[in-house]
Amino acid sequence: MSTWTLDQLQTFIHDAHGRQLETARVAAQGHAYNSSHSQEARRRWAKLSLLANRRMLDNAEGPSARVAHQDFMLRMWVIDRLGPDDTDPDWSPEALASDTLDVLTFTLTQAAGLAEGWRDLPIEQIRELRRHKNLTAHLDNLVGYLEPGPVRERLVAWTATRQHLP
């Protein structure tokens, strides 16, 4: 797949399922990371990687933390390396901030409280804290793109709490 054209891979993604989508996601992401492509081409490859990633949710029940983490990390990479684009929600720092906050099931206060004694928690809560740590991995980079305000303040607070999560 790494030698396929964008159109070939896009056609494949529309019919693919399961592990095929993961393979396609990785192949498209590899092209997005390839600095020999133009910025426009790299964004198109990144979009294709996001499509494959998001299609993995088609047969899943509920949102997948892994899919969200992959989505957030690639979007942050594009914003960092190719620049933000507020006309496209995938490359908008504000949209990424909002999407991140939307997937967090613990409030900041809950996460901070649980993090204090996480070693004594049931495994399910430890997993949920770890999920939050993964879903906020991009925040250190993201906050630098956001205007001062309540959303930025919440994300800065999450970056501090994230350090204490398992």
Coordinates of N, CA and C in Angstrom, one line a residue:
M1 N 0.8 -1.2 0.0 CA 0.0 0.0 0.0 C 0.8 1.3 0.0
S2 N 2.0 1.2 0.5 CA 2.9 2.4 0.6 C 3.2 2.9 -0.8
T3 N 3.0 2.1 -1.9 CA 3.3 2.6 -3.2 C 2.1 3.0 -4.0
W4 N 0.9 2.8 -3.4 CA -0.3 3.2 -4.0 C -0.5 4.7 -4.1
T5 N -1.3 5.1 -5.1 CA -1.6 6.5 -5.2 C -2.7 6.8 -4.2
L6 N -2.9 8.1 -4.0 CA -3.9 8.6 -3.1 C -5.3 8.0 -3.5
D7 N -5.6 8.1 -4.8 CA -6.9 7.6 -5.3 C -7.1 6.1 -5.1
Q8 N -6.0 5.4 -5.3 CA -6.1 3.9 -5.1 C -6.3 3.6 -3.6
L9 N -5.6 4.3 -2.7 CA -5.8 4.0 -1.3 C -7.2 4.5 -0.8
Q10 N -7.6 5.6 -1.4 CA -9.0 6.1 -1.0 C -10.1 5.1 -1.4
T11 N -10.0 4.5 -2.6 CA -10.9 3.5 -3.0 C -10.9 2.3 -2.1
F12 N -9.7 1.9 -1.8 CA -9.5 0.7 -0.9 C -10.2 1.0 0.5
I13 N -10.0 2.2 1.0 CA -10.5 2.5 2.4 C -12.0 2.4 2.4
H14 N -12.6 2.8 1.3 CA -14.1 2.8 1.3 C -14.7 1.4 1.4
D15 N -13.9 0.4 1.0 CA -14.4 -1.0 1.1 C -13.7 -1.8 2.1
A16 N -12.7 -1.3 2.8 CA -11.9 -2.0 3.8 C -12.6 -2.1 5.1
H17 N -12.2 -3.1 5.9 CA -12.7 -3.3 7.3 C -11.6 -3.7 8.2
G18 N -11.7 -3.5 9.5 CA -10.8 -4.0 10.5 C -9.4 -3.7 10.3
R19 N -8.5 -4.7 10.3 CA -7.1 -4.5 10.2 C -6.7 -3.9 8.9
Q20 N -7.5 -4.1 7.8 CA -7.2 -3.5 6.5 C -7.2 -1.9 6.7
L21 N -8.1 -1.4 7.5 CA -8.2 0.0 7.7 C -7.0 0.5 8.5
E22 N -6.6 -0.3 9.4 CA -5.4 0.1 10.2 C -4.1 0.2 9.3
T23 N -4.0 -0.8 8.4 CA -2.9 -0.8 7.5 C -3.0 0.4 6.5
A24 N -4.1 0.7 6.1 CA -4.3 1.8 5.2 C -4.1 3.2 5.9
R25 N -4.5 3.2 7.2 CA -4.2 4.4 8.0 C -2.7 4.7 8.1
V26 N -2.0 3.7 8.4 CA -0.6 3.8 8.6 C 0.1 4.2 7.3
A27 N -0.3 3.6 6.2 CA 0.3 3.9 4.9 C 0.0 5.3 4.5
A28 N -1.2 5.8 4.7 CA -1.5 7.2 4.3 C -0.8 8.1 5.3
Q29 N -0.7 7.8 6.5 CA 0.1 8.6 7.5 C 1.5 8.7 7.1
G30 N 2.1 7.6 6.6 CA 3.5 7.6 6.2 C 3.7 8.6 5.0
H31 N 2.8 8.7 4.1 CA 2.8 9.7 3.0 C 2.7 11.1 3.5
A32 N 1.8 11.3 4.5 CA 1.7 12.6 5.1 C 3.0 13.1 5.8
Y33 N 3.7 12.2 6.4 CA 5.0 12.5 7.0 C 6.1 12.7 6.0
N34 N 5.9 12.3 4.8 CA 7.0 12.4 3.8 C 7.2 13.8 3.3
S35 N 8.4 14.4 3.7 CA 8.6 15.8 3.4 C 8.9 16.0 1.9
S36 N 9.0 15.0 1.1 CA 9.3 15.2 -0.3 C 8.0 15.6 -1.0
H37 N 6.8 15.4 -0.4 CA 5.5 15.8 -0.9 C 5.3 17.3 -0.6
S38 N 4.5 17.9 -1.4 CA 4.1 19.3 -1.1 C 3.2 19.3 0.1
Q39 N 3.1 20.5 0.7 CA 2.2 20.6 1.9 C 0.8 20.3 1.6
E40 N 0.3 20.7 0.4 CA -1.1 20.3 0.1 C -1.2 18.8 -0.1
A41 N -0.3 18.1 -0.7 CA -0.4 16.7 -0.8 C -0.3 16.0 0.6
R42 N 0.6 16.5 1.4 CA 0.7 16.0 2.8 C -0.6 16.1 3.5
R43 N -1.3 17.2 3.4 CA -2.6 17.4 4.1 C -3.6 16.4 3.5
R44 N -3.6 16.2 2.2 CA -4.5 15.3 1.6 C -4.3 13.8 2.1
W45 N -3.0 13.5 2.2 CA -2.7 12.1 2.7 C -3.1 12.0 4.2
A46 N -2.9 13.1 4.9 CA -3.3 13.1 6.4 C -4.8 13.0 6.5
K47 N -5.6 13.6 5.6 CA -7.0 13.5 5.6 C -7.4 12.1 5.3
L48 N -6.7 11.4 4.4 CA -7.0 10.0 4.1 C -6.7 9.1 5.2
S49 N -5.6 9.4 6.0 CA -5.3 8.6 7.2 C -6.4 8.8 8.2
L50 N -6.9 10.1 8.4 CA -8.0 10.3 9.3 C -9.3 9.6 8.9
L51 N -9.6 9.5 7.6 CA -10.7 8.8 7.1 C -10.6 7.3 7.4
A52 N -9.5 6.7 7.2 CA -9.3 5.3 7.5 C -9.5 5.1 9.0
N53 N -8.9 5.9 9.8 CA -9.0 5.9 11.2 C -10.4 5.9 11.7
R54 N -11.1 6.9 11.2 CA -12.5 7.1 11.6 C -13.4 6.0 11.1
R55 N -13.1 5.4 10.0 CA -13.9 4.3 9.5 C -13.8 3.1 10.5
M56 N -12.8 3.0 11.3 CA -12.7 1.9 12.2 C -13.8 1.9 13.2
L57 N -14.4 3.1 13.4 CA -15.6 3.2 14.3 C -16.9 2.7 13.7
D58 N -16.9 2.4 12.4 CA -18.1 2.0 11.7 C -18.8 0.8 12.4
N59 N -18.0 -0.2 12.8 CA -18.6 -1.4 13.4 C -18.3 -1.5 14.9
A60 N -17.8 -0.4 15.5 CA -17.5 -0.4 16.9 C -18.7 0.1 17.6
E61 N -18.8 -0.3 18.9 CA -19.9 0.2 19.7 C -19.3 1.3 20.6
G62 N -19.7 2.5 20.4 CA -19.2 3.7 21.2 C -17.9 4.2 20.7
P63 N -17.5 5.3 21.2 CA -16.2 5.9 20.7 C -15.0 5.1 21.2
S64 N -14.0 4.9 20.4 CA -12.8 4.2 20.7 C -11.7 5.2 21.1
A65 N -11.2 5.0 22.3 CA -10.1 5.9 22.8 C -8.9 5.8 21.8
R66 N -8.6 4.6 21.3 CA -7.5 4.4 20.4 C -7.7 5.3 19.1
V67 N -8.9 5.2 18.6 CA -9.2 6.0 17.3 C -9.1 7.5 17.6
A68 N -9.6 7.9 18.8 CA -9.5 9.3 19.1 C -8.1 9.8 19.3
H69 N -7.3 8.9 20.0 CA -5.9 9.3 20.2 C -5.1 9.4 18.9
Q70 N -5.3 8.5 18.0 CA -4.7 8.5 16.7 C -5.1 9.8 16.0
D71 N -6.4 10.1 16.0 CA -6.9 11.3 15.4 C -6.3 12.5 15.9
F72 N -6.3 12.7 17.2 CA -5.8 13.9 17.8 C -4.3 14.1 17.6
M73 N -3.5 13.0 17.6 CA -2.1 13.1 17.4 C -1.7 13.5 16.0
L74 N -2.4 12.9 15.0 CA -2.2 13.3 13.6 C -2.6 14.7 13.3
R75 N -3.7 15.1 13.8 CA -4.2 16.5 13.7 C -3.2 17.5 14.3
M76 N -2.7 17.1 15.5 CA -1.7 18.0 16.1 C -0.4 18.1 15.3
W77 N 0.0 16.9 14.8 CA 1.2 16.9 13.9 C 1.0 17.8 12.7
V78 N -0.1 17.7 12.1 CA -0.3 18.6 10.9 C -0.3 20.1 11.3
I79 N -1.0 20.4 12.4 CA -1.0 21.8 12.9 C 0.4 22.3 13.2
D80 N 1.2 21.4 13.8 CA 2.6 21.8 14.2 C 3.5 21.9 12.9
R81 N 3.4 20.9 12.0 CA 4.3 20.9 10.9 C 3.9 21.6 9.7
L82 N 2.6 21.6 9.4 CA 2.1 22.2 8.2 C 1.3 23.5 8.4
G83 N 1.1 23.8 9.7 CA 0.4 25.0 10.1 C -1.1 24.8 10.3
P84 N -1.7 25.6 11.2 CA -3.1 25.5 11.4 C -3.9 26.1 10.2
D85 N -5.2 25.7 10.1 CA -6.1 26.2 9.1 C -7.5 26.2 9.7
D86 N -7.9 27.4 10.1 CA -9.2 27.5 10.7 C -10.4 27.3 9.8
T87 N -10.1 27.2 8.5 CA -11.2 26.9 7.5 C -11.5 25.4 7.5
D88 N -10.7 24.6 8.1 CA -10.8 23.1 8.1 C -10.8 22.6 9.5
P89 N -11.9 22.1 10.0 CA -11.9 21.7 11.4 C -10.9 20.7 11.8
D90 N -10.4 19.9 10.9 CA -9.3 18.9 11.2 C -8.0 19.6 11.5
W91 N -7.8 20.8 11.0 CA -6.5 21.5 11.2 C -6.7 22.7 12.0
S92 N -7.8 22.9 12.6 CA -8.1 24.1 13.5 C -7.8 23.7 14.9
P93 N -6.9 24.5 15.5 CA -6.6 24.3 17.0 C -7.8 24.4 17.9
E94 N -8.7 25.3 17.6 CA -9.9 25.4 18.4 C -10.8 24.2 18.3
A95 N -10.9 23.7 17.1 CA -11.7 22.5 16.9 C -11.1 21.3 17.6
L96 N -9.8 21.2 17.5 CA -9.1 20.1 18.2 C -9.2 20.2 19.7
A97 N -9.2 21.4 20.2 CA -9.3 21.6 21.7 C -10.7 21.2 22.1
S98 N -11.7 21.6 21.3 CA -13.1 21.2 21.6 C -13.3 19.7 21.5
D99 N -12.8 19.1 20.5 CA -13.0 17.7 20.3 C -12.3 16.9 21.5
T100 N -11.2 17.4 21.9 CA -10.5 16.8 23.0 C -11.3 16.8 24.3
L101 N -11.8 18.0 24.6 CA -12.6 18.1 25.8 C -13.9 17.3 25.8
D102 N -14.4 17.2 24.6 CA -15.7 16.4 24.4 C -15.5 14.9 24.7
V103 N -14.3 14.3 24.5 CA -14.1 12.9 24.7 C -13.7 12.5 26.1
L104 N -13.4 13.5 26.9 CA -13.0 13.3 28.3 C -14.2 13.0 29.2
T105 N -14.2 11.9 29.8 CA -15.4 11.5 30.6 C -15.2 11.9 32.1
F106 N -14.0 12.1 32.5 CA -13.8 12.6 33.9 C -13.7 14.2 33.8
T107 N -14.2 14.8 34.8 CA -13.9 16.3 34.9 C -12.4 16.4 35.3
L108 N -11.9 17.6 35.2 CA -10.5 17.8 35.7 C -10.4 17.5 37.2
T109 N -11.4 17.9 37.9 CA -11.4 17.7 39.4 C -11.4 16.2 39.7
Q110 N -12.3 15.5 39.0 CA -12.3 14.0 39.2 C -11.0 13.4 38.9
A111 N -10.4 13.7 37.8 CA -9.2 13.1 37.4 C -8.1 13.4 38.4
A112 N -8.0 14.7 38.8 CA -7.0 15.1 39.7 C -7.2 14.3 41.1
G113 N -8.4 14.2 41.5 CA -8.7 13.5 42.8 C -8.3 12.0 42.7
L114 N -8.7 11.4 41.6 CA -8.4 10.0 41.4 C -6.9 9.7 41.3
A115 N -6.2 10.7 40.6 CA -4.8 10.5 40.4 C -3.9 10.4 41.7
E116 N -4.4 11.1 42.7 CA -3.7 11.1 44.0 C -3.4 9.7 44.5
G117 N -4.4 8.9 44.4 CA -4.3 7.5 45.0 C -4.6 6.5 44.0
W118 N -4.1 6.7 42.7 CA -4.5 5.8 41.6 C -4.1 4.3 41.9
R119 N -3.0 4.1 42.6 CA -2.5 2.7 42.8 C -3.5 1.9 43.6
D120 N -4.4 2.5 44.3 CA -5.4 1.8 45.1 C -6.7 1.7 44.5
L121 N -6.8 2.2 43.3 CA -8.1 2.1 42.5 C -8.3 0.8 41.9
P122 N -9.6 0.5 41.6 CA -9.9 -0.7 40.8 C -9.3 -0.5 39.4
I123 N -8.9 -1.6 38.8 CA -8.3 -1.6 37.5 C -9.0 -0.8 36.4
E124 N -10.4 -0.9 36.5 CA -11.2 -0.2 35.5 C -11.0 1.3 35.6
Q125 N -10.9 1.9 36.8 CA -10.6 3.3 37.0 C -9.2 3.7 36.6
I126 N -8.3 2.8 36.8 CA -6.9 3.0 36.4 C -6.8 3.1 34.9
R127 N -7.5 2.2 34.2 CA -7.6 2.2 32.7 C -8.2 3.5 32.2
E128 N -9.2 4.0 32.9 CA -9.9 5.2 32.5 C -9.0 6.4 32.6
L129 N -8.2 6.4 33.7 CA -7.2 7.5 33.9 C -6.1 7.4 32.9
R130 N -5.7 6.2 32.5 CA -4.7 6.0 31.5 C -5.2 6.5 30.1
R131 N -6.5 6.2 29.9 CA -7.1 6.6 28.7 C -7.1 8.1 28.6
H132 N -7.4 8.8 29.7 CA -7.4 10.3 29.7 C -6.0 10.8 29.5
K133 N -5.0 10.1 30.0 CA -3.6 10.5 29.8 C -3.3 10.4 28.3
N134 N -3.7 9.4 27.7 CA -3.4 9.2 26.2 C -4.2 10.2 25.4
L135 N -5.4 10.5 25.8 CA -6.2 11.4 25.0 C -5.8 12.9 25.2
T136 N -4.9 13.1 26.1 CA -4.5 14.5 26.3 C -3.0 14.6 26.0
A137 N -2.4 13.7 25.3 CA -1.0 13.7 25.0 C -0.5 14.8 24.2
H138 N -1.4 15.4 23.4 CA -1.0 16.5 22.5 C -1.2 17.9 23.1
L139 N -1.7 18.0 24.3 CA -2.1 19.3 24.8 C -0.9 20.2 25.0
D140 N 0.2 19.7 25.4 CA 1.4 20.6 25.6 C 1.6 21.5 24.3
N141 N 1.5 20.8 23.1 CA 1.7 21.5 21.9 C 0.5 22.4 21.5
L142 N -0.7 21.9 21.8 CA -1.9 22.5 21.3 C -2.2 23.9 22.0
V143 N -1.9 24.0 23.3 CA -2.2 25.2 24.1 C -1.5 26.4 23.5
G144 N -0.3 26.2 22.9 CA 0.4 27.3 22.3 C -0.3 27.9 21.1
Y145 N -1.3 27.2 20.5 CA -2.0 27.7 19.3 C -3.3 28.4 19.7
L146 N -3.7 28.3 21.0 CA -5.0 28.8 21.4 C -4.9 30.2 22.0
E147 N -5.9 31.0 21.7 CA -6.0 32.3 22.3 C -6.3 32.2 23.8
P148 N -5.9 33.1 24.6 CA -6.2 33.1 26.0 C -7.8 33.0 26.2
G149 N -8.2 32.3 27.2 CA -9.6 32.1 27.4 C -9.9 30.9 28.2
P150 N -11.2 30.6 28.5 CA -11.6 29.5 29.3 C -11.1 28.1 28.8
V151 N -11.2 27.9 27.4 CA -10.8 26.6 26.9 C -9.4 26.4 27.1
R152 N -8.6 27.4 26.7 CA -7.1 27.3 26.9 C -6.8 27.0 28.4
E153 N -7.4 27.7 29.3 CA -7.2 27.6 30.7 C -7.5 26.1 31.1
R154 N -8.6 25.6 30.6 CA -8.9 24.2 31.0 C -7.9 23.2 30.5
L155 N -7.4 23.4 29.3 CA -6.4 22.5 28.7 C -5.1 22.7 29.4
V156 N -4.7 23.9 29.8 CA -3.5 24.1 30.6 C -3.6 23.3 31.9
A157 N -4.7 23.4 32.5 CA -4.9 22.7 33.8 C -4.8 21.1 33.5
W158 N -5.4 20.7 32.4 CA -5.3 19.3 32.1 C -3.8 18.8 31.9
T159 N -3.0 19.7 31.3 CA -1.6 19.4 31.1 C -0.9 19.2 32.5
A160 N -1.3 20.0 33.5 CA -0.7 19.8 34.8 C -1.2 18.5 35.5
T161 N -2.4 18.2 35.4 CA -3.0 17.0 35.9 C -2.5 15.8 35.2
R162 N -2.3 15.9 33.9 CA -1.9 14.7 33.1 C -0.6 14.1 33.7
Q163 N 0.3 14.9 34.2 CA 1.6 14.5 34.7 C 1.4 13.5 35.9
H164 N 0.3 13.5 36.5 CA 0.0 12.7 37.7 C -0.8 11.5 37.4
L165 N -1.3 11.4 36.1 CA -2.1 10.2 35.7 C -1.2 9.0 35.5
P166 N -1.7 7.8 35.7 CA -0.9 6.6 35.5 C -0.6 6.3 34.1

